[in-house]
Coordinates of C-alpha atoms in Angstrom, one line a residue:
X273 CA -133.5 -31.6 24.6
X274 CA -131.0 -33.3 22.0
X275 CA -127.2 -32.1 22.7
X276 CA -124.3 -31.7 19.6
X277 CA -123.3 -34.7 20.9
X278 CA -126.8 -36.9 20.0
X279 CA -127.6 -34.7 17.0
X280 CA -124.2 -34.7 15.5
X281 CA -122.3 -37.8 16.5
X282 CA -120.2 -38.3 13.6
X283 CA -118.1 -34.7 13.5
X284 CA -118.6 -34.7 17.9
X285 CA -116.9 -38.1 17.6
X286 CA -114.2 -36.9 15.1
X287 CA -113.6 -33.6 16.9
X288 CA -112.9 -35.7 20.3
X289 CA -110.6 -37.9 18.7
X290 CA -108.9 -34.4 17.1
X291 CA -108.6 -33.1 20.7
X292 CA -106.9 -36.4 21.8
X293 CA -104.4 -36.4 19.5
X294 CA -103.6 -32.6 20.3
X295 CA -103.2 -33.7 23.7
X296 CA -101.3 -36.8 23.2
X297 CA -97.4 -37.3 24.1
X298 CA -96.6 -38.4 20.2
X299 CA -97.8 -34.6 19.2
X300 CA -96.8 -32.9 22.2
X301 CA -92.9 -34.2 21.7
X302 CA -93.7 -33.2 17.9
X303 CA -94.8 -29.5 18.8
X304 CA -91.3 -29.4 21.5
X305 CA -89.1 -30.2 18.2
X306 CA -90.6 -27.3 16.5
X307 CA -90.7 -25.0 19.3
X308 CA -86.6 -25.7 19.4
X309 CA -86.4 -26.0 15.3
X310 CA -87.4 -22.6 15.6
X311 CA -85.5 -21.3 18.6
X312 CA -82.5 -22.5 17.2
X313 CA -83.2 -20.8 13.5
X314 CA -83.5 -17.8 15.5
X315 CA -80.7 -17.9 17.5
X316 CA -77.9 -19.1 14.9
X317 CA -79.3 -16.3 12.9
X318 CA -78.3 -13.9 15.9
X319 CA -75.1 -15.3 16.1
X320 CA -74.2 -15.2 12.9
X321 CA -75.2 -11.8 12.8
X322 CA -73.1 -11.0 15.6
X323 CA -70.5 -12.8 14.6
X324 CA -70.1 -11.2 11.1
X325 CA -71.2 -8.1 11.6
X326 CA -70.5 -7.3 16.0
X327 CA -72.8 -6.1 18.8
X328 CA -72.9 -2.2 17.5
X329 CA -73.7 -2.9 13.6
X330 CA -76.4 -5.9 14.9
X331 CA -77.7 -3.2 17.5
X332 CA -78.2 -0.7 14.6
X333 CA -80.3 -3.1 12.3
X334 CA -82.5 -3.9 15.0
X335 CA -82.8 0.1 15.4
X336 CA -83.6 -0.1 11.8
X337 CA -85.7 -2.3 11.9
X338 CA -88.3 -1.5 15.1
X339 CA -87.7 2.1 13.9
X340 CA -88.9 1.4 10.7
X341 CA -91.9 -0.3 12.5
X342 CA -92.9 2.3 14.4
X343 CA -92.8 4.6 12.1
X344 CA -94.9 3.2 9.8
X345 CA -96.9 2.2 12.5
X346 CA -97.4 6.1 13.5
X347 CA -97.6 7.2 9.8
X348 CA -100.9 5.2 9.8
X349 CA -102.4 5.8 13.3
X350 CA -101.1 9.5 13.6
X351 CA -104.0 12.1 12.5
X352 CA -102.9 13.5 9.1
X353 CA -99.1 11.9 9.2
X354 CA -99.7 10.4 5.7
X355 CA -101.0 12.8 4.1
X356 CA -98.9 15.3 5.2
X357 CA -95.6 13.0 4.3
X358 CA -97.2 12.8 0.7
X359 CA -97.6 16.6 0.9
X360 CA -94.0 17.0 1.6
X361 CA -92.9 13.9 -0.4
X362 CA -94.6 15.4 -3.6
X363 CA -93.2 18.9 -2.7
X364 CA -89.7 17.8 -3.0
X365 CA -90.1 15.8 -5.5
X366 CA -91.0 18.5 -7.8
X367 CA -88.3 20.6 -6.6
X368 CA -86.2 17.9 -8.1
X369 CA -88.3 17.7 -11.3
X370 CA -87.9 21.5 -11.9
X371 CA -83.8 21.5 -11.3
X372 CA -83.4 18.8 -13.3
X373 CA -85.9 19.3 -16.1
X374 CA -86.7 22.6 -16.1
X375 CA -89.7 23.9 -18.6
X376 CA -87.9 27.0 -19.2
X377 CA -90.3 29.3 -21.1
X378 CA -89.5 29.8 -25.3
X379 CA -87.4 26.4 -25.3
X380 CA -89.1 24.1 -27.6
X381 CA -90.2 20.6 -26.3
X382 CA -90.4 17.5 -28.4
X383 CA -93.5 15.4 -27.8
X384 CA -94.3 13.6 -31.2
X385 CA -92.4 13.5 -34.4
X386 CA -92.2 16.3 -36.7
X387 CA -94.6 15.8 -39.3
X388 CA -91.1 16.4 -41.8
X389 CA -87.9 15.7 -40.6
X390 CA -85.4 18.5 -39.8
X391 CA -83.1 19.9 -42.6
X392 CA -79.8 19.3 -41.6
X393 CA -78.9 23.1 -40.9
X394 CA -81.7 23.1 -38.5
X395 CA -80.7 19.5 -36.9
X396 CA -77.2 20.8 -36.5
X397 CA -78.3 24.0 -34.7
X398 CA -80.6 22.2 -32.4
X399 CA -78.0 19.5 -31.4
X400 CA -75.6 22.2 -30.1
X401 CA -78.5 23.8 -27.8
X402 CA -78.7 20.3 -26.8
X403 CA -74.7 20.1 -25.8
X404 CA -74.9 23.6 -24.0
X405 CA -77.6 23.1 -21.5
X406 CA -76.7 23.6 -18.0
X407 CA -74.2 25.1 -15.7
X408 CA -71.8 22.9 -15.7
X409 CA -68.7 22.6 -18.2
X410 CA -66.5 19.6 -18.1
X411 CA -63.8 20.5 -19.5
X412 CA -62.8 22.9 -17.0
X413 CA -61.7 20.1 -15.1
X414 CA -63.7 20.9 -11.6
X415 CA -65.8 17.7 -12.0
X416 CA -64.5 14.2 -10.6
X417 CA -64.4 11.6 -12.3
X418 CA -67.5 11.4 -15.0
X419 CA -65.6 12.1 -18.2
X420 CA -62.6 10.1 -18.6
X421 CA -60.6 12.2 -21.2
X422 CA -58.2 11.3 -22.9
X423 CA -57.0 14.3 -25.0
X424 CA -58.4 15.9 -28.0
X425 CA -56.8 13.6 -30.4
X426 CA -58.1 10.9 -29.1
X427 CA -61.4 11.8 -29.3
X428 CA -61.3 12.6 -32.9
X429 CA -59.7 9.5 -33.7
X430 CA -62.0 7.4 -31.9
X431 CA -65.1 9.5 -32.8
X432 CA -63.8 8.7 -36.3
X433 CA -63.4 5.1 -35.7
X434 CA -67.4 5.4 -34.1
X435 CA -68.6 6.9 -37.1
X436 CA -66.8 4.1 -39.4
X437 CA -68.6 1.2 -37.8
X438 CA -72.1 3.1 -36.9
X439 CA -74.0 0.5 -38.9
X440 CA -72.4 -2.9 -37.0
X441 CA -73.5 -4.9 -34.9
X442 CA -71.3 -8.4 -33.2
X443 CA -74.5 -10.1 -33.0
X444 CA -73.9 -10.9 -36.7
X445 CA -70.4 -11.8 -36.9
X446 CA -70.7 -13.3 -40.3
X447 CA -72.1 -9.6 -41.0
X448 CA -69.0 -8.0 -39.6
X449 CA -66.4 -9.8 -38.7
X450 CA -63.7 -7.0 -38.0
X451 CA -66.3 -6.0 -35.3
X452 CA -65.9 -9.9 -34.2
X453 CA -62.0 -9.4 -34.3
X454 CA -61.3 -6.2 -32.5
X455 CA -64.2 -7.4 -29.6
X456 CA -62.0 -10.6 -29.0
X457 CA -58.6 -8.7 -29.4
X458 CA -59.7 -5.9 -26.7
X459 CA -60.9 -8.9 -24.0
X460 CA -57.3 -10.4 -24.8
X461 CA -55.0 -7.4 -24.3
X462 CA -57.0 -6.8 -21.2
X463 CA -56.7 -10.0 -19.9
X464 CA -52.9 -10.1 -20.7
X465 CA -52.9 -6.5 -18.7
X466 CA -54.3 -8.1 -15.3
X467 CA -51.8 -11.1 -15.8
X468 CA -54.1 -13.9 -16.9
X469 CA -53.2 -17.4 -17.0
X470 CA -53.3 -19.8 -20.1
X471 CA -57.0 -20.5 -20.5
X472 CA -58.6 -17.7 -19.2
X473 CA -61.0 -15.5 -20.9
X474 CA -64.0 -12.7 -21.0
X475 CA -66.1 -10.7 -22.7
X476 CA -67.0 -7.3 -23.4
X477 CA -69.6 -5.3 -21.8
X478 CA -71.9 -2.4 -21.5
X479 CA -70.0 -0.9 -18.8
X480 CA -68.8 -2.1 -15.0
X481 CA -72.3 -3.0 -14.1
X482 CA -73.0 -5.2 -16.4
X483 CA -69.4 -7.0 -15.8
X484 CA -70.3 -7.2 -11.9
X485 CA -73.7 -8.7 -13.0
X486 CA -72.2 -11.1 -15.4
X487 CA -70.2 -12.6 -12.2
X488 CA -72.3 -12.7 -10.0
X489 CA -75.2 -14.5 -12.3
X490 CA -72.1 -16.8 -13.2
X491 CA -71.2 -17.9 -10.1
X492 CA -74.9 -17.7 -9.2
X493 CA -75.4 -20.8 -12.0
X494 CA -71.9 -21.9 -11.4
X495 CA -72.3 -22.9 -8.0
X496 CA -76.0 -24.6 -8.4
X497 CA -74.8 -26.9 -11.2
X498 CA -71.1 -28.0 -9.6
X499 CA -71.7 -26.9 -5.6
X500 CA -75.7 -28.0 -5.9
X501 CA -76.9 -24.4 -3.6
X502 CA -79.7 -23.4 -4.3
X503 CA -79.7 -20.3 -1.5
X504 CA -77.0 -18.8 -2.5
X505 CA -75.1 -15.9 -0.9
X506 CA -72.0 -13.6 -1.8
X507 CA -70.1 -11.7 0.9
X508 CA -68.9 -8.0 0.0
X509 CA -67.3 -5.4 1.6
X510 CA -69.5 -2.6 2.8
X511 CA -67.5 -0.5 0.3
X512 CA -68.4 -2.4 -2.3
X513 CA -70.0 -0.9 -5.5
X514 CA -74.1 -0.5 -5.3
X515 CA -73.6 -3.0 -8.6
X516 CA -73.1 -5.6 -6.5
X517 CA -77.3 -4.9 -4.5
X518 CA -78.2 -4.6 -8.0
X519 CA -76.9 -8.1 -8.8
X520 CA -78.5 -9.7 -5.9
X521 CA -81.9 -7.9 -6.1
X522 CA -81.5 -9.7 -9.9
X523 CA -80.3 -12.6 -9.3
X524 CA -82.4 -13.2 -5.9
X525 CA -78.3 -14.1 -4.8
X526 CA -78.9 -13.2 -0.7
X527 CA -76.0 -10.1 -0.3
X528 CA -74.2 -10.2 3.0
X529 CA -71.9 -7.3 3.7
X530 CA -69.5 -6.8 6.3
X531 CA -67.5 -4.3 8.1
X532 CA -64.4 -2.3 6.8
X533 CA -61.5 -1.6 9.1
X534 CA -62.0 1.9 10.5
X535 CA -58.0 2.6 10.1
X536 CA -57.0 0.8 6.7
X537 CA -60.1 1.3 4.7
X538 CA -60.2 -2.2 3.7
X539 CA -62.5 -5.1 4.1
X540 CA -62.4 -6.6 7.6
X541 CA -60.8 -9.8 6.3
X542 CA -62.1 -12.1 9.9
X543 CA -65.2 -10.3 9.2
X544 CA -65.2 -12.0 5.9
X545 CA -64.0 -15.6 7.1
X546 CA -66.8 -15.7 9.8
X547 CA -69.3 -14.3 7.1
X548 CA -68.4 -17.4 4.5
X549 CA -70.4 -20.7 5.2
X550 CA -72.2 -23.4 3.3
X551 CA -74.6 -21.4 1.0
X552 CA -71.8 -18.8 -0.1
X553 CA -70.8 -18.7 -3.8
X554 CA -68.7 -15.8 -4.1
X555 CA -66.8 -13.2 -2.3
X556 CA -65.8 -9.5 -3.5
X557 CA -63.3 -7.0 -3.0
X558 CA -62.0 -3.3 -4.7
X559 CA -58.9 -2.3 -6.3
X560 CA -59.9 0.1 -5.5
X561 CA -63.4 1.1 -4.6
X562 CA -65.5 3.6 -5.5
X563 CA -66.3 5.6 -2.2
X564 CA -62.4 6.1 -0.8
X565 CA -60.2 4.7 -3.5
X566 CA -58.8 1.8 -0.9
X567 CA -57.3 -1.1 -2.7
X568 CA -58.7 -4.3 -0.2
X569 CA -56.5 -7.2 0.4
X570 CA -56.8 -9.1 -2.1
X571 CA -54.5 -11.6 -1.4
X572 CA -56.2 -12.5 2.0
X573 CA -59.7 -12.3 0.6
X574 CA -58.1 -14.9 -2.4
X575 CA -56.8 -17.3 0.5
X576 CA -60.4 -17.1 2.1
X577 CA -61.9 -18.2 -1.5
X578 CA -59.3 -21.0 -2.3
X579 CA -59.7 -22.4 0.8
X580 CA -63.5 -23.0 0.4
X581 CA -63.9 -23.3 -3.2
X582 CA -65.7 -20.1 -3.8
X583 CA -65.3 -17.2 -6.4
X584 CA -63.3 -13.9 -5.7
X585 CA -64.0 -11.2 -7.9
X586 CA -62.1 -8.3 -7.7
X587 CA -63.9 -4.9 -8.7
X588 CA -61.1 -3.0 -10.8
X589 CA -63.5 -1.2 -12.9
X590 CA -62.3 2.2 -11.5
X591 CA -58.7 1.3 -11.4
X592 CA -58.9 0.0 -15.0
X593 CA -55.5 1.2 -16.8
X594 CA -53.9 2.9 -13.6
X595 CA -53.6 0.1 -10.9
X596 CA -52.1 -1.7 -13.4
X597 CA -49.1 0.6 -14.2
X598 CA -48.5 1.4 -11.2
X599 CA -45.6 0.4 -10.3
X600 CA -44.2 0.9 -13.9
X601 CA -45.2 4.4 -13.2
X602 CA -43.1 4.7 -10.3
X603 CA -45.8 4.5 -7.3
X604 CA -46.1 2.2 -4.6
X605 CA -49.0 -0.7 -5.3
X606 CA -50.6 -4.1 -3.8
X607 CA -51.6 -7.7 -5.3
X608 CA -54.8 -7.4 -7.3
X609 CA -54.8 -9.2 -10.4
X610 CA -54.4 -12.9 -11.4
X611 CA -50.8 -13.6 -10.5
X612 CA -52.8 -14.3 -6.9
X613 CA -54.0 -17.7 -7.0
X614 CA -57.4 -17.7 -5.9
X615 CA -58.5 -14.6 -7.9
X616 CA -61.2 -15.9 -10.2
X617 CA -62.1 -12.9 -12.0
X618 CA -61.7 -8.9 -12.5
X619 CA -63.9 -6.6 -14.0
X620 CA -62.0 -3.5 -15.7
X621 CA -63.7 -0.8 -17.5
X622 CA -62.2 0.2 -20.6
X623 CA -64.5 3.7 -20.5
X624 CA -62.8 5.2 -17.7
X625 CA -59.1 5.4 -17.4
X626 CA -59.1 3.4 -21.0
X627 CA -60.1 6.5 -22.6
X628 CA -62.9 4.5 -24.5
X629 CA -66.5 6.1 -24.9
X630 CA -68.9 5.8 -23.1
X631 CA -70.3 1.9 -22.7
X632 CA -67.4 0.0 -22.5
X633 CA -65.7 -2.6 -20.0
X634 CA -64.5 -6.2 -19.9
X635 CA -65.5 -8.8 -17.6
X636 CA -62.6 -11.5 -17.4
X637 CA -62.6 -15.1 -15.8
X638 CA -59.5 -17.0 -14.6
X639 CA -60.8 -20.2 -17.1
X640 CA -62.9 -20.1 -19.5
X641 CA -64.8 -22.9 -17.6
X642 CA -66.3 -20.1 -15.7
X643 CA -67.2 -17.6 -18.8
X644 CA -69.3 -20.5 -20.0
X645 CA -71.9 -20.0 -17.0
X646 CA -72.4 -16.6 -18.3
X647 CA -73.5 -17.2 -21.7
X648 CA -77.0 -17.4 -22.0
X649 CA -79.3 -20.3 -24.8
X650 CA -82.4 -20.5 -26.4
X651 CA -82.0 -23.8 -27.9
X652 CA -85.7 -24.1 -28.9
X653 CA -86.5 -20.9 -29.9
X654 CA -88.7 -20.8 -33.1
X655 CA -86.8 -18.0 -34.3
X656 CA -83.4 -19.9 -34.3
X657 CA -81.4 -21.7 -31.9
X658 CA -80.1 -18.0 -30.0
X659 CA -76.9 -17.7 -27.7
X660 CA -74.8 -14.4 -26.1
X661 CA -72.1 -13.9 -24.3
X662 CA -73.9 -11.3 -21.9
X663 CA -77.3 -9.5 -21.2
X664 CA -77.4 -7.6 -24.9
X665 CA -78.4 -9.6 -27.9
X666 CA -77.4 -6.6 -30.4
X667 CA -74.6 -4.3 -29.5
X668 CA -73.0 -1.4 -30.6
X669 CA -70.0 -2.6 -33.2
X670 CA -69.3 1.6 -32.9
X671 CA -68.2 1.4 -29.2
X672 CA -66.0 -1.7 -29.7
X673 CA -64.1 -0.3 -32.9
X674 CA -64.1 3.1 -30.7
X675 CA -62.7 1.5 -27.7
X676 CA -60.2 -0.9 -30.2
X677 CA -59.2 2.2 -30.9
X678 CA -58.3 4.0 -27.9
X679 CA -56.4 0.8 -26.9
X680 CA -54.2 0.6 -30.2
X681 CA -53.7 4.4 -29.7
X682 CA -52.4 5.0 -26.5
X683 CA -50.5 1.6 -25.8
X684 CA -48.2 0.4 -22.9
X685 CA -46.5 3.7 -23.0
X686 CA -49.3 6.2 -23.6
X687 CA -51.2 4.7 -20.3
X688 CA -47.9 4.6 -18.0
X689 CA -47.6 8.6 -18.9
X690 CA -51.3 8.7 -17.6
X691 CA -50.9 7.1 -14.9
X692 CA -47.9 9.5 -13.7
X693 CA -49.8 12.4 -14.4
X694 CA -53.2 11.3 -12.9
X695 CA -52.1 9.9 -9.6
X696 CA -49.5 12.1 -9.2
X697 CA -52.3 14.8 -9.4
X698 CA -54.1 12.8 -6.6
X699 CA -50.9 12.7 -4.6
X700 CA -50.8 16.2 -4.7
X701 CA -54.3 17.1 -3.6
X702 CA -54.4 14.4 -1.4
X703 CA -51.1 16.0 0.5
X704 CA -53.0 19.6 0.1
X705 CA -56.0 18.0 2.1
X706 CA -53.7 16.5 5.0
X707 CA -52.3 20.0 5.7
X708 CA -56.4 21.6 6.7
X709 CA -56.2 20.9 10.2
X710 CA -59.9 20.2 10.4
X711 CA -60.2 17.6 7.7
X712 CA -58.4 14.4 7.5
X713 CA -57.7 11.7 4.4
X714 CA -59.8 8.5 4.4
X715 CA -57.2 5.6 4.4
X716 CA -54.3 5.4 2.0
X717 CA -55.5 5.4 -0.9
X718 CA -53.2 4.6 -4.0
X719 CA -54.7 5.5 -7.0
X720 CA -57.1 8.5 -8.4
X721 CA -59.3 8.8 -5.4
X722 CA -59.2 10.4 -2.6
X723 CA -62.2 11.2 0.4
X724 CA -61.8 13.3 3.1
X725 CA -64.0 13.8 6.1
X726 CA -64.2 16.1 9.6
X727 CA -64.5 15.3 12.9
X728 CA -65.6 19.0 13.8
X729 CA -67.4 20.4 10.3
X730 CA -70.9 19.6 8.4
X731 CA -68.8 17.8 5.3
X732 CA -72.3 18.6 2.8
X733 CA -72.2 21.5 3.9
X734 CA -68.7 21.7 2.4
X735 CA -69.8 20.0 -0.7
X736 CA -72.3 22.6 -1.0
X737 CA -70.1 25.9 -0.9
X738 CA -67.7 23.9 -3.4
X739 CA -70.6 23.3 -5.6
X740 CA -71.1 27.1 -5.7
X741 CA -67.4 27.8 -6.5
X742 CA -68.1 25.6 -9.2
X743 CA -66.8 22.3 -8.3
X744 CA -69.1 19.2 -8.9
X745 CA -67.7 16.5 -6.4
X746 CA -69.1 13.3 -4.7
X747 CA -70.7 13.3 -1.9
X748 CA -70.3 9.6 -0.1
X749 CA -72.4 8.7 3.3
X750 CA -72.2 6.8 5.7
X751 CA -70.0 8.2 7.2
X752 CA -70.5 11.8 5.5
X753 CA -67.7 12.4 3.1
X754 CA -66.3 13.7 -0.2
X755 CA -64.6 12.5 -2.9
X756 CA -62.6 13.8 -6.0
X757 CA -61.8 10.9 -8.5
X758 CA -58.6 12.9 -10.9
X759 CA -58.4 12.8 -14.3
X760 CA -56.4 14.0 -16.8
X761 CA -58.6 17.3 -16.8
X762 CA -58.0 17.6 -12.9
X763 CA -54.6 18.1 -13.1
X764 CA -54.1 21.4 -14.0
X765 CA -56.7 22.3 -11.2
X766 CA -55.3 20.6 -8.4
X767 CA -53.9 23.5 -6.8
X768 CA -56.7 25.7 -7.1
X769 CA -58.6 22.8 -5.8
X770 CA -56.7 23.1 -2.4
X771 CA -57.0 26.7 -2.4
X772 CA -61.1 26.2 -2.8
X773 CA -61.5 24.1 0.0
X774 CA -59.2 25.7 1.9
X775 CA -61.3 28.7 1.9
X776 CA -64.8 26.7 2.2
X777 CA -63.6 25.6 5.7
X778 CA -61.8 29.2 6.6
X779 CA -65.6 30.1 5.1
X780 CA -67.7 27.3 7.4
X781 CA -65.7 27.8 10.8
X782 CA -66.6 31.8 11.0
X783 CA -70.3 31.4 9.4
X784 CA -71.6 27.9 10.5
X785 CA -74.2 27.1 7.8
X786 CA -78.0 26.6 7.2
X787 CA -78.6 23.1 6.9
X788 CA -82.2 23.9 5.8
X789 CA -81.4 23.2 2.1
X790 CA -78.9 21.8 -0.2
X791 CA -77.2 18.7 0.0
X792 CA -76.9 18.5 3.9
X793 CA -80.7 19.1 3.7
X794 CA -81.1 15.8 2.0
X795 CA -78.3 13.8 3.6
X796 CA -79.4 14.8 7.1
X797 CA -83.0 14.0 6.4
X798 CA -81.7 10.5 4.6
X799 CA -80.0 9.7 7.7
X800 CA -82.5 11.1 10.2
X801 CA -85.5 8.7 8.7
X802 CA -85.2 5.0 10.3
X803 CA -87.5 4.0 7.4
X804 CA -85.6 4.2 4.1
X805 CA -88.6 3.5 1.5
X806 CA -89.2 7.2 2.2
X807 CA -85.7 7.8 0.4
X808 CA -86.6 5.3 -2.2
X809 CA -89.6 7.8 -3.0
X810 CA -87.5 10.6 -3.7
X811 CA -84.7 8.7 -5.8
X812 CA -88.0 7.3 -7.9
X813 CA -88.8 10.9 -8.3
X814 CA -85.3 11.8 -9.2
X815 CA -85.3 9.1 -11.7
X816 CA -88.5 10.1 -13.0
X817 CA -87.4 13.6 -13.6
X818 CA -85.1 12.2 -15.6
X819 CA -87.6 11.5 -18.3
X820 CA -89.7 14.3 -17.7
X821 CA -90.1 16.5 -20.7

């Protein structure tokens, strides 16, 4: 009987030979070098991990991570997990579809277009049912941060400069070139503000995501053309703004952050150093940040960046016109701006403590060198050869005059006054909140913000009872906190601010709470589930409520 080997001598021949080679020394030493190639990939990973981020943060991804496995894991062997997670999922979801897009009965819902437009008594009545919905009034000053006002008069004038240059647009500069004039005049005066040097400049933007993109996708482009990476990586304090994840998930820019120091508030500046290496482009800090209002240290993070020929950006969208004046205005302050060598660029967002509408901020580079990776060109383009300064091609000539506006009106002066009034009203609550024995201040912060926690009391559950006195806060995790950004409408209410959450946690220590629903609901859940795409679902729900009509 004829074996493989007579009947098929050719491939039996071949497949010997293959089964040679496996076996000989030359591919054996080959396989050892991978085997170790792979062991040390693995293992400078580890380290690295450990060495920027210690043995109790690196112990808490891998919980993450197994968790998050075994979870999903259970979800699909477990009888009926799935669908009774959808079950749930889709039951909260609509909750959240129904608070914030209610389908309240007689309220008239606009699917199409009206077959004849509205007269204008009729538009005019429908646009202030519009301006009343909901529960919550901002100009009673109980809502932190949000609307940045800056007085009455203000408004009007720059609602009148608004409705001046509705029709313009600084993509056509030719067009409008008083648009073209007060866009280049703000980005000056703002960078002469922050202490520029000669050479420097910016642009304006959207608002202080799109500045914190614009760096990032500049140093992104920046760093392949001058440093050749082509992995790159950015380094950011856990504080950091979510901007910052938005910018890497963009940018595919790999997004390490580190630790903050658990007394200061600021970013762990070794942390930092042992975090930088060959792939790194860029490196981050507040002044100050969103979640405490810390101011990092700056000069530290600017020696770490000079030193290995990397970008520092420094976040000052919230600080904007207070950090600034600081000093001017009488208030202890730190280094932040340009006067520190190896700051290479600050966004600032004119919208906020500017007193600009709504859509306005500068992005500004230490050389103009720089600015030029952000631009964007379409040499080829059958349309034209195209080229902008940022992610817009047309933009709203209406917010620049508005914000030119604001600028011009208040001047030097007009913002130091703000500044006294608005972190002195910070100073004031913040010393109100140090006196509640069972709450303590998060850091020191030096500006508008302050965030206070407990060591003994459920802190949503706080943020829920001053939601129902009418207060519309922030609630901050990780650890649980609360925040109250001041503004100019806060300060009349910062003592009976004190006096609400005074009483909340008078209220909370007799009659512990039911953290069934509300805030501490969702925040306990977020925090209980190892696998955060479950989270994602309901912010996509969230978000699609928002368009729900």
């Amino acid at each position: 009987m004829p074996t493989i080997e007579t009947r098929y001598p050719t491939a039996f021949s071949l497949f010997s030979t293959f089964l040679t080679y496996l076996n000989s020394p030359l591919l054996e030493n080959f396989k050892n070098i991978i085997f170790l190639l792979v062991v040390y990939h693995y293992t400078t990973f580890i380290f690295q991990k450990l060495a920027r981020q210690g043995i109790q943060r690196t112990l808490k991804d891998v919980y993450r991570v197994i968790g998050g496995f075994v979870f999903k894991v259970l979800l699909r062997t477990a009888p009926g997990a799935q669908s009774k997670l959808k079950k749930e999922l889709d039951k909260a979801i609509k909750e959240i579809e129904e608070k914030v897009a209610p389908k309240e009965p007689g309220v008239p819902r606009y699917r199409v277009l009206p077959e004849h437009g509205f007269e204008e008594k009729r538009l005019h009545e429908e646009l202030i049912r519009y301006r009343v919905m909901g529960d919550v009034n901002w100009e009673d000053g109980r809502v932190s941060g949000a609307v940045y006002h800056g007085g009455r008069d203000l408004s009007r004038i720059t609602s009148e400069a608004y409705s001046m240059f509705s029709n313009s647009n600084p993509l056509h500069p030719d067009v409008f070139p008083g648009v073209r004039k007060m866009d280049a005049e703000i980005v000056a005066m703002v960078l002469d503000i922050y202490n520029a040097p000669d050479g420097a400049g910016g642009t304006t933007t959207s608002g202080g995501t799109e500045s914190i993109l614009m760096a990032c996708k500049t140093y992104r482009d920046w760093a392949k053309e001058v440093k050749g990476i082509t992995d790159p990586e950015m380094v950011v304090p856990d504080t950091i703004h979510a901007a910052f994840d938005k910018a890497a998930s963009y940018f595919k820019i790999k997004l390490i952050h580190v630790p903050i120091d658990a007394k200061s508030g600021q970013v762990d500046i070794k942390a930092v150093g042992r975090a930088v290496n060959k792939n790194t482009i860029m490196i981050a800090g507040s002044a100050p940040n969103f979640p405490h209002g810390i101011i990092d240290d700056i000069p530290a993070l600017a020696s770490i960046a000079k030193k290995r020929n990397i970008g520092l950006h420094v976040d000052c969208c919230l600080g904007s016109f207070l950090v600034p004046y600081l000093e001017e205005a009488g208030f202890p302050t730190l280094p932040f701006d340009f006067s520190i060598e190896g700051v290479t660029s600050i966004s600032c967002d004119t919208h906020k403590y500017g007193f600009a509408p709504k859509g306005s901020s500068v992005i500004m580079y230490r050389s103009k060198s720089y600015r030029r990776y952000q631009y964007f060109f379409a040499p080829e383009w059958t349309g034209g050869i195209y080229a902008s300064p940022s992610i817009a091609g047309s933009r709203p000539g209406a917010l620049i005059a508005a914000c030119w506006t604001a600028l011009m009106s208040m001047g030097k002066s007009g913002y130091i006054d703000a500044t006294k009034e608005i972190v002195g009203c910070r100073r004031k609550i913040e010393a109100g909140i140090r006196q509640i024995d069972d709450l303590f201040v998060y850091g020191d912060p030096l500006v508008s913000v302050v965030a206070f926690g407990s060591n003994t009391l459920n802190m949503y559950a706080i943020y829920d009872k001053m939601t129902q006195k009418s207060w519309n806060l922030n609630a901050l995790q990780n650890p649980p906190a609360i925040h109250i950004a001041c503004t100019m409408l806060t300060i009349p209410n910062a003592d009976i601010f004190i006096v609400d959450l005074k009483n909340v946690v008078h209220e909370l220590k007799q009659s512990p709470p039911n953290q069934k629903f509300g805030t501490a609901a969702i925040y306990g859940m977020a925090a209980s589930l190892p696998d955060k795409s479950i989270v994602n679902d309901v912010a996509a729900g969230y978000l699609d409520a928002l368009y729900s009509v």
